[in-house]
Coordinates of C-alpha atoms and ligand atoms in Angstrom, one line a residue:
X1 CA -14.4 33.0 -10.3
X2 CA -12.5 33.9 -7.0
X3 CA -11.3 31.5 -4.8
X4 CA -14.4 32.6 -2.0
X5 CA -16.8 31.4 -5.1
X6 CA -14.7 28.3 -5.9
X7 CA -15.3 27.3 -2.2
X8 CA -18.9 27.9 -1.8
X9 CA -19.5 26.1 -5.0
X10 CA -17.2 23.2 -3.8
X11 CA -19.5 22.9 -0.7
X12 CA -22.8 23.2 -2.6
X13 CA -21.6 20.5 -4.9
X14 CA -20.6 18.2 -2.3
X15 CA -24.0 18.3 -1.0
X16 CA -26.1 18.3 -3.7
X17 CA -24.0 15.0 -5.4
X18 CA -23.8 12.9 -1.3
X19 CA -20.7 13.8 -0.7
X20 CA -21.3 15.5 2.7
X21 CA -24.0 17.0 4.7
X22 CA -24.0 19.1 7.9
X23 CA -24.5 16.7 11.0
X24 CA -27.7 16.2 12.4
X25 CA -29.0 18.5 9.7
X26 CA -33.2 18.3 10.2
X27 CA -32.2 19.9 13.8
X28 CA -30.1 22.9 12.1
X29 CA -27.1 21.2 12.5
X30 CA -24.3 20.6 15.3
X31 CA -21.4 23.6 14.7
X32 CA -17.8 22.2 13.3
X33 CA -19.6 18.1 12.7
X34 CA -20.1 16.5 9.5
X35 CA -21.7 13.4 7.8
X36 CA -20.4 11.9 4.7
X37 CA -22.9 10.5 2.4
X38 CA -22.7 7.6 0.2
X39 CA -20.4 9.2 -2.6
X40 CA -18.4 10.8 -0.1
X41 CA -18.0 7.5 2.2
X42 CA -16.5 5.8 -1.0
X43 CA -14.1 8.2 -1.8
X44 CA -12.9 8.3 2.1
X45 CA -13.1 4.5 2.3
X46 CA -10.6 4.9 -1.1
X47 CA -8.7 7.2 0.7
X48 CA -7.6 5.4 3.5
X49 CA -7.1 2.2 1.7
X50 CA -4.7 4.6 -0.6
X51 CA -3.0 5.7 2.7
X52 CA -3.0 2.3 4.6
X53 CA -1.6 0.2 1.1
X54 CA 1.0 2.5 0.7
X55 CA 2.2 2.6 4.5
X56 CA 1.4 -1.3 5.8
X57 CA 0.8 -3.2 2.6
X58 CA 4.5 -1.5 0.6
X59 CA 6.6 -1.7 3.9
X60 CA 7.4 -5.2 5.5
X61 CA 8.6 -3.3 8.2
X62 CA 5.1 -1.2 9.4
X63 CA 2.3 -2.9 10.9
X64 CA -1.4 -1.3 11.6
X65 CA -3.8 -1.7 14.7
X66 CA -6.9 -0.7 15.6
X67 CA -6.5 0.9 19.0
X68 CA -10.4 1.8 20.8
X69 CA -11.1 5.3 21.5
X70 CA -11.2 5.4 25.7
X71 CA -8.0 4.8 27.2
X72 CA -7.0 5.0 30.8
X73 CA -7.1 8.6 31.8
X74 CA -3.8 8.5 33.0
X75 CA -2.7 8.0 29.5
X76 CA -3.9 11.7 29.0
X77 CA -1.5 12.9 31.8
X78 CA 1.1 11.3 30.9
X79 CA 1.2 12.3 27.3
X80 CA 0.9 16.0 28.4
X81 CA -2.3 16.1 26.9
X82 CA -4.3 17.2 29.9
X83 CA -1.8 19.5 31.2
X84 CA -0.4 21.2 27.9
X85 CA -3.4 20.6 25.1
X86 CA -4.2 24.2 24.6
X87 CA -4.8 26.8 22.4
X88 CA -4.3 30.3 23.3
X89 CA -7.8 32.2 22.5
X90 CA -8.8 35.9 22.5
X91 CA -11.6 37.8 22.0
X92 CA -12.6 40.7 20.1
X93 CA -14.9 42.7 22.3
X94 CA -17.2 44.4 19.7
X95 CA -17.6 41.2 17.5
X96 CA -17.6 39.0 20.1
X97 CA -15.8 36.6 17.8
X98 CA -13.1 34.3 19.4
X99 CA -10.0 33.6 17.7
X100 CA -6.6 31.9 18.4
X101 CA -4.1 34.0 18.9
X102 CA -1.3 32.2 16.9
X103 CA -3.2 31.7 14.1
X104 CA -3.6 35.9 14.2
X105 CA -0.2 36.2 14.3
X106 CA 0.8 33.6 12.1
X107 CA -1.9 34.6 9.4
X108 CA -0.3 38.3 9.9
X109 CA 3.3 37.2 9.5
X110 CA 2.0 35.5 6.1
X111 CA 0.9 38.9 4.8
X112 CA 4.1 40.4 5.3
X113 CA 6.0 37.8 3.2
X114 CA 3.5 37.8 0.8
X115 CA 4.5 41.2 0.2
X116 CA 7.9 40.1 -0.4
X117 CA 6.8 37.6 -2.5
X118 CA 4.8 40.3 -4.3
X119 CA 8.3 43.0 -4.9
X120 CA 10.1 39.4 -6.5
X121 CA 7.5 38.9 -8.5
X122 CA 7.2 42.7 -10.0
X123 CA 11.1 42.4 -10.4
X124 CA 10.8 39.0 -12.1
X125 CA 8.4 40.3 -14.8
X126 CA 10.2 43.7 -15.2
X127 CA 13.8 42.1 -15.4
X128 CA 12.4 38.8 -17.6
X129 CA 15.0 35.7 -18.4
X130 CA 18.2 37.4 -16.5
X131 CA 16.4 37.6 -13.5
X132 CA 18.3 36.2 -9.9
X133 CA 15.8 36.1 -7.2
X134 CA 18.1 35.0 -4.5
X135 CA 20.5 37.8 -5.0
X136 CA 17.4 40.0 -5.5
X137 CA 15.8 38.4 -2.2
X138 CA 19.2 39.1 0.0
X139 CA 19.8 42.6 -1.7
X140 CA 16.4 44.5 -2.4
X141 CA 15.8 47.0 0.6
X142 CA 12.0 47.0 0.5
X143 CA 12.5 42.9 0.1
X144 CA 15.3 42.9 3.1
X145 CA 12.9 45.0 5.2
X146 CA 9.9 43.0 5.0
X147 CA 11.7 39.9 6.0
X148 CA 13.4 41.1 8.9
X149 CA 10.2 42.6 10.1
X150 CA 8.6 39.2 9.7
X151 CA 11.1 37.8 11.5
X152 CA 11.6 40.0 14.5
X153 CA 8.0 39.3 15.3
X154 CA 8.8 35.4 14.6
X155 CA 11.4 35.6 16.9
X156 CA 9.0 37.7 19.6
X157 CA 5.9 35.1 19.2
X158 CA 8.2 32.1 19.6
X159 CA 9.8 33.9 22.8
X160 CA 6.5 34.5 24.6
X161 CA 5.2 31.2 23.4
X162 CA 7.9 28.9 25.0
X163 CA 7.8 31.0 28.0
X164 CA 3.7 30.7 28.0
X165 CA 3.9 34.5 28.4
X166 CA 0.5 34.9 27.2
X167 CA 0.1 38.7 28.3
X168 CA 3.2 39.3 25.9
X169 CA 1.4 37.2 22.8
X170 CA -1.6 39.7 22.9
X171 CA 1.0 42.2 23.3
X172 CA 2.5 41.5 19.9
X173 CA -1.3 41.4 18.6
X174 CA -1.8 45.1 19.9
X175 CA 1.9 46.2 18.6
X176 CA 1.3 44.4 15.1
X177 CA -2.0 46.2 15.0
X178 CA -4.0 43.4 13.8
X179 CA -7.5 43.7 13.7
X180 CA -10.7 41.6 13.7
X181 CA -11.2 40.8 10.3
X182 CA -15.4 41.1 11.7
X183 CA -15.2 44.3 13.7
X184 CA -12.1 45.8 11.9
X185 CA -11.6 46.9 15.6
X186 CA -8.4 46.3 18.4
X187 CA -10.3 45.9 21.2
X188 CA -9.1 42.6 22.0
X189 CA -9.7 40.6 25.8
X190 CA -6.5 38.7 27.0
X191 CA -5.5 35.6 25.6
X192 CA -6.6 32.5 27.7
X193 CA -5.5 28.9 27.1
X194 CA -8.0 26.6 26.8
X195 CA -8.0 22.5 26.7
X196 CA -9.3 20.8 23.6
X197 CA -9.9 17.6 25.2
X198 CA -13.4 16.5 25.1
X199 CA -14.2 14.6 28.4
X200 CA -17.3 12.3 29.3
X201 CA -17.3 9.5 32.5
X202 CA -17.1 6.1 32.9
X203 CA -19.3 3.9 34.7
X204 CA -23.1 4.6 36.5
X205 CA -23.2 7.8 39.4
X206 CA -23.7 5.1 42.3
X207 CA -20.5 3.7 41.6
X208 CA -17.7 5.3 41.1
X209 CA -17.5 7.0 37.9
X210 CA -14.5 8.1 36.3
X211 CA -13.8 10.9 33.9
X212 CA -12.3 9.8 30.4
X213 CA -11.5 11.6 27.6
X214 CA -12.6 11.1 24.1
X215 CA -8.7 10.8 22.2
X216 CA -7.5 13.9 20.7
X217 CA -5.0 12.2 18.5
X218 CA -4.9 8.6 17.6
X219 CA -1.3 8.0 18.5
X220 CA -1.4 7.2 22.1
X221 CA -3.1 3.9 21.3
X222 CA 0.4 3.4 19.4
X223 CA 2.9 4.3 22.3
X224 CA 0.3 2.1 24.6
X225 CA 0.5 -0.7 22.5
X226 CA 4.5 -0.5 21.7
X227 CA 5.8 -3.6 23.0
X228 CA 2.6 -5.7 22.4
X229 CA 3.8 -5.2 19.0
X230 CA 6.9 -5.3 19.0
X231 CA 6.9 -8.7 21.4
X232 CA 3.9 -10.7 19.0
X233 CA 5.2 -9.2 15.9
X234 CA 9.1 -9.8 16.4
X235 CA 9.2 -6.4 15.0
X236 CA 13.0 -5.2 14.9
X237 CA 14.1 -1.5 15.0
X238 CA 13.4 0.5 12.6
X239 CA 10.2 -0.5 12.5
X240 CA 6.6 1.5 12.2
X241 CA 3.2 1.0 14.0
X242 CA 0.3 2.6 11.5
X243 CA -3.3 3.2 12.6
X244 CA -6.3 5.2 11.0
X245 CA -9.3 6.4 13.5
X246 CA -11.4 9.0 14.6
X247 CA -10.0 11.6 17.0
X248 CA -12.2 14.8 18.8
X249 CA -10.9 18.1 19.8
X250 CA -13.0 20.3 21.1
X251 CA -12.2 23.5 18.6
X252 CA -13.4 26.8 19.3
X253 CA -12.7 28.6 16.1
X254 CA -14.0 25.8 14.1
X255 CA -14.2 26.8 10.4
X256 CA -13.9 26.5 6.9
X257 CA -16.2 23.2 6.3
X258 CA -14.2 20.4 7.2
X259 CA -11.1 21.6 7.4
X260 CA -11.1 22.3 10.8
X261 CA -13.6 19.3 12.5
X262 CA -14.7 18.7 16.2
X263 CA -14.6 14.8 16.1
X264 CA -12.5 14.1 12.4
X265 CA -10.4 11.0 11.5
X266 CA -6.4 10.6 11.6
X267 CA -4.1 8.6 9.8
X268 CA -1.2 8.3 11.6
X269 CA 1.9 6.6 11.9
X270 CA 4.6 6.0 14.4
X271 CA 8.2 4.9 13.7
X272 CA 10.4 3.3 15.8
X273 CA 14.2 4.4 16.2
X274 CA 17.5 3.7 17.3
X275 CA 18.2 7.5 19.1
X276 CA 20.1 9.4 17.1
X277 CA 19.3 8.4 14.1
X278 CA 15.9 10.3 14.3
X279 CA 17.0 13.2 12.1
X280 CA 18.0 11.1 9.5
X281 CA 14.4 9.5 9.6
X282 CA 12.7 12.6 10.1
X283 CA 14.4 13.8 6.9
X284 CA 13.2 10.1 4.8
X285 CA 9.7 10.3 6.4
X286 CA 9.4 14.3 5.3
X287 CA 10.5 12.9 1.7
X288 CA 8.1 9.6 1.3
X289 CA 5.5 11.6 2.8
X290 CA 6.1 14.8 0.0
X291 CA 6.6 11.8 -2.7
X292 CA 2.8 10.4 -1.7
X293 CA 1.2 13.8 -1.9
X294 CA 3.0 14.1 -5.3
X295 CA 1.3 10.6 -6.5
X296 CA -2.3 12.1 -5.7
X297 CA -1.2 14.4 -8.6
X298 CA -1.3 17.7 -7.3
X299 CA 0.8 20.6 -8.5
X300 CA 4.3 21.0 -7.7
X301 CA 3.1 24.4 -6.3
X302 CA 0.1 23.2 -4.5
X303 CA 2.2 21.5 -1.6
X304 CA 5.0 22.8 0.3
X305 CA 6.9 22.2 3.9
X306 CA 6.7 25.0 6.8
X307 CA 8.8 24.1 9.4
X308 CA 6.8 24.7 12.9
X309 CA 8.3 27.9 15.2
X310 CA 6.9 26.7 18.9
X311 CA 7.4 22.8 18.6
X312 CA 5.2 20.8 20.6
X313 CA 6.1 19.5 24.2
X314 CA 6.7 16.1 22.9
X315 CA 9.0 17.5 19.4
X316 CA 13.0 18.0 18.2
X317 CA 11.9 19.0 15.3
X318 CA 8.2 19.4 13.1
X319 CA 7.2 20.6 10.3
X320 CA 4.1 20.6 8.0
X321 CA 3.0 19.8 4.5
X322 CA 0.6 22.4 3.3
X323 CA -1.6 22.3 0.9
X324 CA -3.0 25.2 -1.1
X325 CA -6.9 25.4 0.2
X326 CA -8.7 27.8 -1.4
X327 CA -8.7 29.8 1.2
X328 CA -4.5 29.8 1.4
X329 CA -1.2 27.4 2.2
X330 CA -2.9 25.4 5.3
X331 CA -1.4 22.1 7.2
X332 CA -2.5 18.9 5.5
X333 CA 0.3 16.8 7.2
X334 CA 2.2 16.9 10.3
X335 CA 5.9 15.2 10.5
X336 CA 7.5 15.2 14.0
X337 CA 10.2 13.8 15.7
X338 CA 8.7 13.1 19.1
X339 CA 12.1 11.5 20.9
X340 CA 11.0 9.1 23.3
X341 CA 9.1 11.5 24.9
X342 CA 5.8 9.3 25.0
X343 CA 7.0 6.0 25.9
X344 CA 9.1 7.7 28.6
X345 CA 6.4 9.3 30.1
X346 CA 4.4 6.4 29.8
X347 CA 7.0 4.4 31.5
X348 CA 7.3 6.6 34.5
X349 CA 2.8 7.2 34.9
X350 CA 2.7 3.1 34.1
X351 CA 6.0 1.7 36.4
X352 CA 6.3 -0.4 33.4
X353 CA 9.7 -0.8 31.2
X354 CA 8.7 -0.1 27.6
X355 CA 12.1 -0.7 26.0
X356 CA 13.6 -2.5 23.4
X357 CA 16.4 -4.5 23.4
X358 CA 18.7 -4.2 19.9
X359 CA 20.4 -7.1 19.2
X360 CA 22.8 -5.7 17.3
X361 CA 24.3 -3.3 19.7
X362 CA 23.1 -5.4 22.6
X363 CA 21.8 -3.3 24.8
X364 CA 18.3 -1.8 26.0
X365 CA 16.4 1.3 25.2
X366 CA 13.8 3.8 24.8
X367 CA 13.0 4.5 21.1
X368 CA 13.1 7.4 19.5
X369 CA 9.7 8.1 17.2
X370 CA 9.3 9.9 14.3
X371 CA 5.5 10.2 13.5
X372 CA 3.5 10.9 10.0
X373 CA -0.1 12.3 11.1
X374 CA -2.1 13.5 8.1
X375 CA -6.4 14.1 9.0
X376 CA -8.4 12.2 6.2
X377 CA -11.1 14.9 6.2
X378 CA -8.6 17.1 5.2
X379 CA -6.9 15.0 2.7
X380 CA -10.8 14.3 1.3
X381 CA -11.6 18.2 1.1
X382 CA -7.4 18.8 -0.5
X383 CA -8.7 16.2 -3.5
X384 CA -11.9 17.2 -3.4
X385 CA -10.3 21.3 -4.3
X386 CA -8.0 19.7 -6.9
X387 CA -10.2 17.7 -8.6
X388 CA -13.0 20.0 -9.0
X389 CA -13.6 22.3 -12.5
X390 CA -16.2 24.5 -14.2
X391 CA -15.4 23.6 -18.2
X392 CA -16.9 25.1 -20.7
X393 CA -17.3 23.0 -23.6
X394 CA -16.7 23.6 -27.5
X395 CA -20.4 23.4 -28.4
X396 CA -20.8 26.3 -25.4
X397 CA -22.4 23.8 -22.6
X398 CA -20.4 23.9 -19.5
X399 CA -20.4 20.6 -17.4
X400 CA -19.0 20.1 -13.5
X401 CA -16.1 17.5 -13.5
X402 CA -14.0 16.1 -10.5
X403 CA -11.4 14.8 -11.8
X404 CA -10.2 12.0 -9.0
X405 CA -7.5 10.5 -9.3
X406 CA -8.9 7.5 -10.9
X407 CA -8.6 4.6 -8.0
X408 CA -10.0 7.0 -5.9
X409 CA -13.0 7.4 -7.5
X410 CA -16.2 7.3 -5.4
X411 CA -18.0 5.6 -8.8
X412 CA -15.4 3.2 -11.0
X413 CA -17.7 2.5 -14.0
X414 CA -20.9 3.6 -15.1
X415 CA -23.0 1.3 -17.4
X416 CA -26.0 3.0 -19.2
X417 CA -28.4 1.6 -21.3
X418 CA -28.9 4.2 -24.1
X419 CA -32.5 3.1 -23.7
X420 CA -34.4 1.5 -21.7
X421 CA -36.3 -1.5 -23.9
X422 CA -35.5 -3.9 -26.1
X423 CA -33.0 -5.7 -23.1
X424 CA -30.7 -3.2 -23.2
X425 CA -31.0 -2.4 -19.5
X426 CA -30.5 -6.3 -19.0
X427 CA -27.5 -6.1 -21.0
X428 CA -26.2 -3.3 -18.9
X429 CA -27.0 -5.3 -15.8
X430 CA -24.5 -8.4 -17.1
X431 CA -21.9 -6.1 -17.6
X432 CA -22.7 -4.7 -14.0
X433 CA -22.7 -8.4 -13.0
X434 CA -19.2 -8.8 -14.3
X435 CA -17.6 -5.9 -13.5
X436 CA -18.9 -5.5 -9.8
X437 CA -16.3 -8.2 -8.2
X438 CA -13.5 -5.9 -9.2
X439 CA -14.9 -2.5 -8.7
X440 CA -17.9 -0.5 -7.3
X441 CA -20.1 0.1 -10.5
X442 CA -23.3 1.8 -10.9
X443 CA -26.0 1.4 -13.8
X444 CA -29.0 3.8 -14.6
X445 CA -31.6 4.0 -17.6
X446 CA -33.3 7.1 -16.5
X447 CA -32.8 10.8 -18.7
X448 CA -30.9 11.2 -22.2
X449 CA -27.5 9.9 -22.1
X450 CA -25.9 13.3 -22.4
X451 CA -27.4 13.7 -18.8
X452 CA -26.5 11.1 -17.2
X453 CA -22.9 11.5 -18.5
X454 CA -23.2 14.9 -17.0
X455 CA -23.9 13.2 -13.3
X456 CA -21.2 10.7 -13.3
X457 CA -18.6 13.5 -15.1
X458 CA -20.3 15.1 -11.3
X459 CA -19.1 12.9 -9.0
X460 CA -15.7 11.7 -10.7
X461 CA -16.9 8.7 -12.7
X462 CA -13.5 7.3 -14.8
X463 CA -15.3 5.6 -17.3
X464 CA -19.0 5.0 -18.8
X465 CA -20.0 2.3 -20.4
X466 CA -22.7 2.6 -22.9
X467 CA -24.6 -0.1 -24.1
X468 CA -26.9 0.4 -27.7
X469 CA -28.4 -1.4 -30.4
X470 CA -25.1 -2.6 -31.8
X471 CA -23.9 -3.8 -28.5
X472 CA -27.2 -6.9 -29.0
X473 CA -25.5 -7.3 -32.3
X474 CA -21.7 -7.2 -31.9
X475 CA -21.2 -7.6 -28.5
X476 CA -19.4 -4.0 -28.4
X477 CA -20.2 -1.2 -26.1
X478 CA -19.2 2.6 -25.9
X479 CA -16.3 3.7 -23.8
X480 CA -16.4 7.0 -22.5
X481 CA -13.2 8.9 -20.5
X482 CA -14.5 11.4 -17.8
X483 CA -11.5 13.7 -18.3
X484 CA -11.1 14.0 -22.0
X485 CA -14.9 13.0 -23.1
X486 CA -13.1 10.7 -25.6
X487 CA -15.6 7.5 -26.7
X488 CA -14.1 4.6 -28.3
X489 CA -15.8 1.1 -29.0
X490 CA -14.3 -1.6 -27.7
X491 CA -15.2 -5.9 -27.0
X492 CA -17.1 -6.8 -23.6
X493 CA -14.9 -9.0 -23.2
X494 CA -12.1 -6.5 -23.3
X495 CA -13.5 -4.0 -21.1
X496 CA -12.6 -5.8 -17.7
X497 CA -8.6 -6.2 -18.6
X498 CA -9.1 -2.2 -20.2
X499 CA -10.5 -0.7 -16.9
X500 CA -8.3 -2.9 -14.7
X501 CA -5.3 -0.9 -15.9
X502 CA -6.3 2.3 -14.8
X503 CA -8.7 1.8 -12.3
X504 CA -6.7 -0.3 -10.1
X505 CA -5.3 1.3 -6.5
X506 CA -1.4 -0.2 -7.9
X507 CA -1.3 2.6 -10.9
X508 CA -1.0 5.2 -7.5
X509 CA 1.1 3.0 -5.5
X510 CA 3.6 2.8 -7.8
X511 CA 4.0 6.2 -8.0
X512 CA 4.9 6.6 -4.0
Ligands
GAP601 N1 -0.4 13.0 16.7 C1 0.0 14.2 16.2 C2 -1.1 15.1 15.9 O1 -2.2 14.8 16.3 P1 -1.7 17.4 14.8 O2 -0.8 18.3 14.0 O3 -2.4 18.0 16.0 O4 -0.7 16.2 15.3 C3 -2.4 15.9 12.8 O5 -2.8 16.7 13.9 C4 -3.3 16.1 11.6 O6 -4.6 15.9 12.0 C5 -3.3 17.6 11.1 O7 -2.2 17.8 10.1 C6 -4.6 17.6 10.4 O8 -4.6 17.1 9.1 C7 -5.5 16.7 11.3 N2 -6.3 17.5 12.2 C8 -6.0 18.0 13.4 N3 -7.0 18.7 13.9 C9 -8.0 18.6 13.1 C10 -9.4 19.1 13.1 N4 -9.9 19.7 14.1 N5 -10.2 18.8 12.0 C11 -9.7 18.1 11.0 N6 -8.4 17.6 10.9 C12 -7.6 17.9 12.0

């Protein structure tokens, strides 16, 4: 199966098993929206629990808020957001398909070193164990030529995008000859920016209405609330504001299921620093942040950091964590080191000081922020791509298995009845009783066992619990493990102590 496959059967399956559907579906759906059903709710809910233990819960010194969506519009000017929130678009004439013009470039500058990546590679197989790719890398012509080419358009893009030379960006589209992957033409418009903000108004005609603006990112409501904060919560530098909520952009090229959302949800963080010691955050934050990914379990190889080449208005320095998608290496997590940009701006639109006063240099200033933003819909679709697998099985059945990380688990236990008479299903229901204050459980009677195994294994299940004949008589039931299929018998009055080792959110915590 291809990675195109993979996808489409990662999407079918998330419908089919309540993990998402299109928005507003019965009307043909709303472009670039989506609705989580109740599996996927449960593993987003888990999700952000994972993300908000691990930032507010394990650090004494970050705090979380929940910030509303309108703010005053002039917080939208002052963050650059109204001036500077754009994305450079073109067209292609013949498809009439609209793109964004870094992502052409960008996706084209990927090819190039992938075919540097491809000559190591050849070399690495041909010369086996005495093989030095960096020598290699540094000394192979073909290799050397590729890079430099790759990096004399960098260097060109990243020219004409800090001087918002946008006739010079299709330029470089033209001269790179990249064509419309629809079309396979060149006959490309110019490239327009376009804001992403999303804007409605505030109060009835008669009066006067105002226009506001639906939040594009959740970290304004941070910068706003600064010295709330840091006033009610004695909060002393370095410290961290955290927040998770939803956030709307107004994407054109919205694609690739919900990877690329018009109203999706952010988990972001802000933290608070003397200045001059931002790199030296920057560098811990792009290190916890790696470490977190790692706990989720994914593949050395399935996450790695690209460093951004136009930084944002706001940015010294930015990078991402990428993720492999199935359709490539695309940005999970942002990590930036936004100065004091924000609360700068905000004191000179506001006329309000928003400093801090360290005690131990005593003296007054503006903080310097580094910020952790990761999107939870794309964290849900990175585990949901990990976790999913076609097995085939010894006895030549196949069976659909997510394997979840277990905390994260939409479903914790499943307790069947193998039948449903004789109080079985009553049984089952006790054990439901007395497992359901320590995790979400589920019970069903209906279809052979082997089925209903087969659903749970589905949507990430860790454990069934089966309860038989001998269960009345012993007070034993079956445990089954979703990832090896293992069964072992063990007491009911075991199982809650069993499952709380591995099910609990701590066993991922630790690992952070
Ligand atoms: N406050 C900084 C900020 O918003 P960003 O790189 O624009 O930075 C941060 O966004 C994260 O939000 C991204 O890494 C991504 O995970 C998520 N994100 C951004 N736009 C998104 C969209 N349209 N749909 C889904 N997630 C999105």
């Amino acid at each position: 199966m291809n990675q195109e496959e993979l996808f489409k059967n990662i999407i079918s399956h998330s419908k089919e098993y309540g993990f998402i559907f299109q928005s507003s579906e019965i009307y043909d759906g709303l472009s670039a929206v989506y609705d989580y059903g109740q599996m996927g709710a449960e593993l987003k809910k888990n999700l952000r629990d994972f993300w908000w233990k691990s930032m507010v819960q394990m650090h004494q010194n970050i705090v979380g808020i929940d910030a509303a969506i309108f703010m005053h519009p002039t917080t939208w000017k002052a963050s650059g957001h109204v001036d500077a929130f754009n994305d450079p678009l073109i067209d292609n004439k013949d498809s009439k398909k609209r793109y964004r013009a870094d992502v052409l470039i960008e996706e084209h500058l990927a090819k190039i070193m992938a075919k540097a990546d491809k000559e190591v590679e050849k070399a690495k197989t041909r010369f086996g164990e005495a093989f030095d790719e960096a020598l290699y890398r540094k000394t192979n012509p073909r290799v050397t030529e590729y890079v430099a080419k790759a990096e004399a358009i960098e260097n060109r893009f990243k020219h004409a995008l800090e001087a918002n030379n946008l006739e010079e960006v299709r330029q470089i589209i033209i001269d790179c000859e990249i064509v419309c992957p629809v079309s396979g033409t060149k006959n490309w418009t110019e490239v327009r920016q376009f804001n992403l903000m999303f804007s409605t108004s505030m109060g009835s005609v008669s009066e006067e209405a105002s226009t506001i603006y639906l939040r594009p990112e959740t970290a304004q409501g941070i910068f706003v609330n600064f010295l709330n904060v840091q006033k009610t919560g004695r909060m002393k530098i370095p410290f961290g504001i955290a927040q998770t909520g939803k956030a709307f952009r107004n994407e054109i090229v919205a694609r690739q299921f919900i990877f690329r959302m018009r109203e999706f949800e952010q988990m972001e963080m802000q933290f608070f620093v003397r200045p001059g010691t931002e790199m030296e955050w920057y560098n811990y934050w792009k290190e916890t942040r790696m470490k977190w990914h790692r706990a989720l379990g994914f593949g050395e190889n399935k996450q790695k950091f690209h460093d951004h080449i136009k930084l944002a208005h706001y940015a010294n320095a930015a990078c991402d964590i990428e993720f492999a998608f199935p359709f490539g290496f695309k940005e999970l997590e942002g990590i930036h080191s936004r100065t004091d940009y924000d609360l700068k701006k905000h004191e000179e639109y506001s006329g309000k000081k928003l400093q801090y006063f360290d005690p131990e240099l005593n003296q007054g200033y503006v903080p310097y922020v580094v910020e952790t933003s990761i999107g939870l819909d794309r964290l849900f679709l990175a585990v949901l791509s990990e976790s999913y697998k076609e097995e085939t099985l010894e006895d030549g059945s196949s069976r659909v298995v997510l394997s979840i990380p277990f905390p994260l688990a939409p479903v914790k236990v499943a307790v069947l009845p193998l039948v449903n008479k004789d109080g079985l299903a009553e049984k089952a229901e006790e054990i439901v009783d007395m497992l359901k204050y320590d995790f979400r459980v589920s019970t069903e009677a209906k279809d052979a066992i082997g089925k209903r195994y087969r659903r749970n294994d589905a949507i990430g299940t860790p454990y069934c619990v089966t309860v038989d004949y001998d269960t009345m008589a012993d007070g034993t039931v079956t445990l089954r493990h979703r990832d090896t299929m293992a069964q072992e018998r063990v007491k009911i009055d075991d199982l809650r102590q069993i499952l709380l080792k591995d099910l609990h959110m701590s066993t991922l915590l630790k690992k952070c």
